[in-house]
Amino acid sequence: MTTPFDAPDWRAMTPEDRDRGLNNGVAVAGSADMVAGWDRRSAEMRARYADHLDLRYGPRERNRIDFLKAADGGPTLLFIHGGYWQMRAKEAFTLFAEGPMAHGINVALIGYTLAPDATLDEIVAEIDRGLDFLAEQLPVLGGDPRRIAVSGWSAGGHLTAMALSHPQVKAGMAISGIYDLEPIRHSYLNVKLKLDEAMSRRNSPVLQAGGAMKPLSLVAGSAELPLLRRQTADFAGHRARYGLPVSYEEIPGADHFTIMDELASPTGRITTLIRQLFERV
């Protein structure tokens, strides 16, 4: 669980370099085309699993959950989309349910209000409220409320780490997440997030004393931006220091977008890690 050797200290970077060091869209050539492909494939999958879409868990427009059933009475993975808390939507990520569903794992995808219409405190609270709703509804939907794990990509990885403390969550799978918000606060991303130091620190899992005593798998791609690889490595080290259950690995050759192929595939590495988490809880 060592820090990647090429990961710089964000405090020593110029504002311009720090912004570039956090901009995945610019760093990954063709990323816009990849995301457009996610949209198309997700729309097709939503059409196949249309029975339980847009279940409302709260009063705001994006407070909705899609539930895709793979097995009656099976475990459920709640997936939280990314987009630096200020873009994208659950509807673009439905295709990533395919991997877990092939193993009898139900998948729920949660929407949440984006910044600047919601603060990060409010977004974290919405995920918590969505988990309350999901646990309550699973017996009706056909899932087992005693077997819920949470996963997410990028900003969703951060929200996964925050949601691990929810009493109904048994385990987590965080993909290419952000666990220290201080670099974010000092970057272009804060124009919409409007983080102050207090909000940044209370929502930074790596800056907390300890954490949830539940299994958490952390992954990043070896070809990701060094600042983001460092985020995952540092958080894995943090959990290890506190004796909290954690696994950490880098997916060889994967960047911030292609890493998600390992969840879309039934034989992908992330799908395998999720299946192994459910075998433990």
Short mmCIF file of C-alpha atoms in Angstrom, two decimals:
data_model
loop_
_atom_site.label_atom_id
_atom_site.label_comp_id
_atom_site.label_asym_id
_atom_site.label_seq_id
_atom_site.Cartn_x
_atom_site.Cartn_y
_atom_site.Cartn_z
CA MET A 1 0.00 0.00 0.00
CA THR A 2 2.72 2.42 -0.98
CA THR A 3 2.15 5.76 -2.63
CA PRO A 4 2.72 5.61 -6.41
CA PHE A 5 6.28 6.77 -7.07
CA ASP A 6 5.18 9.29 -9.70
CA ALA A 7 2.48 10.93 -7.56
CA PRO A 8 3.29 14.58 -6.80
CA ASP A 9 2.33 16.51 -3.68
CA TRP A 10 -0.62 18.62 -4.79
CA ARG A 11 0.45 21.43 -2.43
CA ALA A 12 3.66 21.91 -4.38
CA MET A 13 1.92 22.14 -7.75
CA THR A 14 0.93 25.34 -9.54
CA PRO A 15 -2.83 25.93 -9.76
CA GLU A 16 -2.67 25.17 -13.50
CA ASP A 17 -0.82 21.89 -12.98
CA ARG A 18 -3.18 20.91 -10.18
CA ASP A 19 -6.19 21.54 -12.40
CA ARG A 20 -4.66 19.43 -15.18
CA GLY A 21 -3.79 16.75 -12.64
CA LEU A 22 -7.46 16.34 -11.76
CA ASN A 23 -9.01 16.66 -15.24
CA ASN A 24 -9.76 13.14 -16.44
CA GLY A 25 -11.66 14.25 -19.51
CA VAL A 26 -8.61 16.04 -20.90
CA ALA A 27 -6.20 13.31 -19.78
CA VAL A 28 -7.99 10.44 -21.54
CA ALA A 29 -8.23 10.79 -25.31
CA GLY A 30 -11.61 9.69 -26.62
CA SER A 31 -13.27 9.76 -23.19
CA ALA A 32 -16.29 11.66 -24.54
CA ASP A 33 -16.88 8.91 -27.11
CA MET A 34 -16.56 6.27 -24.39
CA VAL A 35 -19.18 7.99 -22.25
CA ALA A 36 -21.48 8.33 -25.27
CA GLY A 37 -21.16 4.58 -25.71
CA TRP A 38 -22.11 4.09 -22.05
CA ASP A 39 -25.24 6.15 -22.69
CA ARG A 40 -26.32 4.01 -25.64
CA ARG A 41 -25.68 0.67 -23.95
CA SER A 42 -27.31 1.82 -20.72
CA ALA A 43 -30.47 2.93 -22.55
CA GLU A 44 -30.74 -0.53 -24.08
CA MET A 45 -30.35 -2.18 -20.69
CA ARG A 46 -32.88 0.13 -19.03
CA ALA A 47 -35.37 -0.93 -21.68
CA ARG A 48 -34.78 -4.58 -20.74
CA TYR A 49 -35.20 -3.95 -17.01
CA ALA A 50 -37.97 -1.37 -16.94
CA ASP A 51 -40.04 -2.71 -14.03
CA HIS A 52 -38.48 -0.74 -11.18
CA LEU A 53 -37.00 2.47 -12.55
CA ASP A 54 -37.01 5.93 -10.97
CA LEU A 55 -38.23 4.87 -7.54
CA ARG A 56 -38.44 8.10 -5.55
CA TYR A 57 -36.57 8.18 -2.25
CA GLY A 58 -36.66 11.93 -1.58
CA PRO A 59 -38.28 15.22 -2.63
CA ARG A 60 -35.71 16.49 -5.15
CA GLU A 61 -35.79 15.67 -8.85
CA ARG A 62 -32.74 13.40 -8.86
CA ASN A 63 -33.75 11.56 -5.68
CA ARG A 64 -34.53 8.37 -7.59
CA ILE A 65 -33.28 4.80 -7.62
CA ASP A 66 -33.35 2.22 -10.42
CA PHE A 67 -33.55 -1.40 -9.25
CA LEU A 68 -32.49 -4.18 -11.61
CA LYS A 69 -33.40 -7.61 -10.36
CA ALA A 70 -31.10 -10.56 -11.01
CA ALA A 71 -32.23 -13.04 -8.37
CA ASP A 72 -35.18 -13.23 -6.03
CA GLY A 73 -33.91 -12.87 -2.48
CA GLY A 74 -30.39 -12.11 -3.74
CA PRO A 75 -27.91 -9.55 -2.44
CA THR A 76 -27.99 -5.99 -3.77
CA LEU A 77 -25.22 -3.68 -4.91
CA LEU A 78 -26.04 0.03 -4.77
CA PHE A 79 -24.01 1.85 -7.43
CA ILE A 80 -23.23 5.58 -7.16
CA HIS A 81 -22.26 7.41 -10.36
CA GLY A 82 -19.33 9.77 -10.74
CA GLY A 83 -18.82 13.16 -12.34
CA TYR A 84 -17.04 15.16 -9.63
CA TRP A 85 -20.39 15.60 -7.80
CA GLN A 86 -21.48 18.08 -10.49
CA MET A 87 -22.25 16.17 -13.70
CA ARG A 88 -23.48 12.86 -15.16
CA ALA A 89 -26.49 10.81 -14.05
CA LYS A 90 -27.40 7.29 -12.98
CA GLU A 91 -29.01 6.60 -16.37
CA ALA A 92 -25.59 6.53 -18.07
CA PHE A 93 -24.27 3.75 -15.82
CA THR A 94 -26.91 1.04 -16.14
CA LEU A 95 -24.71 -1.09 -18.37
CA PHE A 96 -22.30 -1.65 -15.47
CA ALA A 97 -24.96 -3.74 -13.74
CA GLU A 98 -24.30 -6.51 -16.27
CA GLY A 99 -21.22 -7.88 -14.54
CA PRO A 100 -22.69 -8.31 -11.04
CA MET A 101 -26.10 -9.42 -12.33
CA ALA A 102 -24.48 -12.34 -14.12
CA HIS A 103 -23.66 -13.68 -10.64
CA GLY A 104 -27.14 -13.27 -9.16
CA ILE A 105 -26.43 -9.86 -7.61
CA ASN A 106 -29.25 -7.33 -7.88
CA VAL A 107 -28.11 -3.83 -8.76
CA ALA A 108 -29.63 -0.51 -7.71
CA LEU A 109 -28.40 2.76 -9.23
CA ILE A 110 -28.94 5.94 -7.25
CA GLY A 111 -29.30 9.51 -8.46
CA TYR A 112 -28.47 12.54 -6.36
CA THR A 113 -28.67 16.32 -6.63
CA LEU A 114 -25.60 17.82 -8.29
CA ALA A 115 -23.54 20.81 -7.20
CA PRO A 116 -24.09 23.72 -7.12
CA ASP A 117 -27.75 22.88 -6.46
CA ALA A 118 -26.64 20.80 -3.46
CA THR A 119 -23.66 21.06 -1.11
CA LEU A 120 -21.48 18.04 -0.55
CA ASP A 121 -23.01 17.68 2.91
CA GLU A 122 -26.44 17.48 1.26
CA ILE A 123 -25.26 14.99 -1.37
CA VAL A 124 -23.84 12.67 1.30
CA ALA A 125 -27.13 12.95 3.20
CA GLU A 126 -29.10 12.08 0.06
CA ILE A 127 -27.13 8.86 -0.42
CA ASP A 128 -27.81 7.99 3.21
CA ARG A 129 -31.53 8.63 2.72
CA GLY A 130 -31.51 6.53 -0.45
CA LEU A 131 -30.01 3.62 1.46
CA ASP A 132 -32.75 3.91 4.09
CA PHE A 133 -35.33 3.72 1.31
CA LEU A 134 -33.63 0.83 -0.47
CA ALA A 135 -33.35 -1.28 2.68
CA GLU A 136 -37.03 -0.67 3.42
CA GLN A 137 -38.15 -1.54 -0.11
CA LEU A 138 -35.96 -4.56 -0.83
CA PRO A 139 -38.38 -7.14 0.62
CA VAL A 140 -41.02 -5.84 -1.79
CA LEU A 141 -38.63 -5.59 -4.72
CA GLY A 142 -37.31 -9.10 -4.16
CA GLY A 143 -33.91 -8.46 -2.60
CA ASP A 144 -32.39 -9.33 0.76
CA PRO A 145 -32.16 -6.19 2.96
CA ARG A 146 -29.53 -7.91 5.10
CA ARG A 147 -27.08 -8.09 2.19
CA ILE A 148 -26.41 -4.62 0.77
CA ALA A 149 -23.04 -3.47 -0.50
CA VAL A 150 -22.27 -0.11 -2.04
CA SER A 151 -20.01 0.77 -4.97
CA GLY A 152 -19.19 3.85 -6.99
CA TRP A 153 -16.81 5.35 -9.52
CA SER A 154 -14.81 8.57 -9.18
CA ALA A 155 -16.96 10.93 -7.06
CA GLY A 156 -19.11 7.85 -6.51
CA GLY A 157 -16.05 6.18 -4.99
CA HIS A 158 -15.90 8.99 -2.46
CA LEU A 159 -19.61 8.63 -1.73
CA THR A 160 -19.09 4.89 -1.35
CA ALA A 161 -16.51 5.49 1.37
CA MET A 162 -18.87 7.91 3.11
CA ALA A 163 -21.81 5.47 2.85
CA LEU A 164 -19.86 2.60 4.37
CA SER A 165 -20.94 3.78 7.83
CA HIS A 166 -24.65 3.32 7.02
CA PRO A 167 -26.03 0.58 9.29
CA GLN A 168 -27.52 -1.42 6.40
CA VAL A 169 -24.31 -1.45 4.34
CA LYS A 170 -22.16 -4.54 4.81
CA ALA A 171 -19.24 -3.81 2.45
CA GLY A 172 -17.96 -1.40 -0.18
CA MET A 173 -16.21 -1.37 -3.57
CA ALA A 174 -14.76 2.07 -4.42
CA ILE A 175 -13.43 2.63 -7.94
CA SER A 176 -10.97 5.44 -8.72
CA GLY A 177 -12.31 7.54 -5.88
CA ILE A 178 -11.39 10.81 -4.17
CA TYR A 179 -10.85 10.52 -0.44
CA ASP A 180 -9.09 13.79 0.42
CA LEU A 181 -11.11 16.79 -0.74
CA GLU A 182 -8.47 19.38 0.02
CA PRO A 183 -6.91 19.18 -3.47
CA ILE A 184 -10.42 19.52 -4.90
CA ARG A 185 -11.06 22.61 -2.77
CA HIS A 186 -7.96 24.23 -4.27
CA SER A 187 -8.87 23.46 -7.90
CA TYR A 188 -11.25 24.51 -10.67
CA LEU A 189 -13.70 21.90 -9.41
CA ASN A 190 -14.57 24.03 -6.40
CA VAL A 191 -16.30 26.70 -8.46
CA LYS A 192 -19.49 24.63 -8.27
CA LEU A 193 -18.75 22.62 -5.14
CA LYS A 194 -18.06 25.70 -3.01
CA LEU A 195 -16.24 23.69 -0.37
CA ASP A 196 -14.86 25.54 2.62
CA GLU A 197 -12.17 23.95 4.77
CA ALA A 198 -14.60 22.60 7.37
CA MET A 199 -16.88 20.93 4.79
CA SER A 200 -13.90 19.54 2.93
CA ARG A 201 -12.39 17.97 6.04
CA ARG A 202 -15.56 16.45 7.46
CA ASN A 203 -16.26 14.83 4.08
CA SER A 204 -12.72 13.53 3.52
CA PRO A 205 -12.54 9.88 4.64
CA VAL A 206 -8.74 9.92 4.75
CA LEU A 207 -8.78 12.83 7.21
CA GLN A 208 -11.04 11.08 9.73
CA ALA A 209 -9.86 9.15 12.77
CA GLY A 210 -10.69 5.55 11.88
CA GLY A 211 -13.69 4.51 9.84
CA ALA A 212 -16.28 1.78 9.43
CA MET A 213 -15.17 -1.72 10.45
CA LYS A 214 -16.50 -3.24 7.23
CA PRO A 215 -14.71 -4.75 4.21
CA LEU A 216 -13.76 -2.15 1.61
CA SER A 217 -12.10 -2.92 -1.73
CA LEU A 218 -10.26 -0.03 -3.37
CA VAL A 219 -9.16 -0.05 -7.01
CA ALA A 220 -7.61 2.41 -9.43
CA GLY A 221 -6.11 2.08 -12.87
CA SER A 222 -2.34 2.02 -13.34
CA ALA A 223 -2.75 4.51 -16.22
CA GLU A 224 -4.82 7.00 -14.23
CA LEU A 225 -3.69 10.48 -13.32
CA PRO A 226 -1.04 10.24 -10.58
CA LEU A 227 -2.99 12.46 -8.17
CA LEU A 228 -5.94 10.06 -8.32
CA ARG A 229 -3.80 6.96 -7.97
CA ARG A 230 -2.29 8.57 -4.89
CA GLN A 231 -5.76 9.23 -3.45
CA THR A 232 -6.58 5.52 -3.54
CA ALA A 233 -3.19 4.40 -2.23
CA ASP A 234 -3.25 6.91 0.62
CA PHE A 235 -6.77 5.90 1.67
CA ALA A 236 -5.84 2.23 1.63
CA GLY A 237 -2.89 3.04 3.87
CA HIS A 238 -5.13 5.07 6.17
CA ARG A 239 -7.53 2.16 6.66
CA ALA A 240 -4.66 -0.26 7.20
CA ARG A 241 -3.17 1.97 9.89
CA TYR A 242 -6.46 1.91 11.77
CA GLY A 243 -6.83 -1.86 11.41
CA LEU A 244 -9.88 -1.55 9.15
CA PRO A 245 -10.64 -4.25 6.54
CA VAL A 246 -9.27 -3.09 3.19
CA SER A 247 -7.86 -4.42 -0.06
CA TYR A 248 -6.10 -2.28 -2.65
CA GLU A 249 -5.00 -2.95 -6.18
CA GLU A 250 -4.33 -1.20 -9.43
CA ILE A 251 -5.85 -2.55 -12.65
CA PRO A 252 -2.93 -2.86 -15.11
CA GLY A 253 -3.18 -0.48 -18.05
CA ALA A 254 -6.60 0.91 -17.09
CA ASP A 255 -7.32 4.62 -17.19
CA HIS A 256 -10.11 6.49 -15.43
CA PHE A 257 -12.68 5.34 -17.99
CA THR A 258 -11.52 1.94 -19.23
CA ILE A 259 -11.34 0.70 -15.64
CA MET A 260 -15.12 0.45 -15.77
CA ASP A 261 -14.82 -2.37 -18.31
CA GLU A 262 -13.83 -4.49 -15.31
CA LEU A 263 -17.31 -3.96 -13.85
CA ALA A 264 -19.33 -4.30 -17.05
CA SER A 265 -17.89 -7.76 -17.72
CA PRO A 266 -19.07 -10.81 -15.72
CA THR A 267 -15.42 -11.92 -15.64
CA GLY A 268 -13.97 -8.48 -14.95
CA ARG A 269 -11.67 -7.95 -11.99
CA ILE A 270 -14.01 -5.49 -10.25
CA THR A 271 -16.97 -7.83 -10.73
CA THR A 272 -14.89 -10.60 -9.16
CA LEU A 273 -13.98 -8.41 -6.18
CA ILE A 274 -17.65 -7.53 -5.65
CA ARG A 275 -18.63 -11.19 -5.76
CA GLN A 276 -15.93 -11.95 -3.20
CA LEU A 277 -17.19 -9.17 -0.92
CA PHE A 278 -20.66 -10.69 -0.89
CA GLU A 279 -19.16 -14.07 -0.05
CA ARG A 280 -17.70 -12.48 3.10
CA VAL A 281 -20.89 -10.83 4.40
#
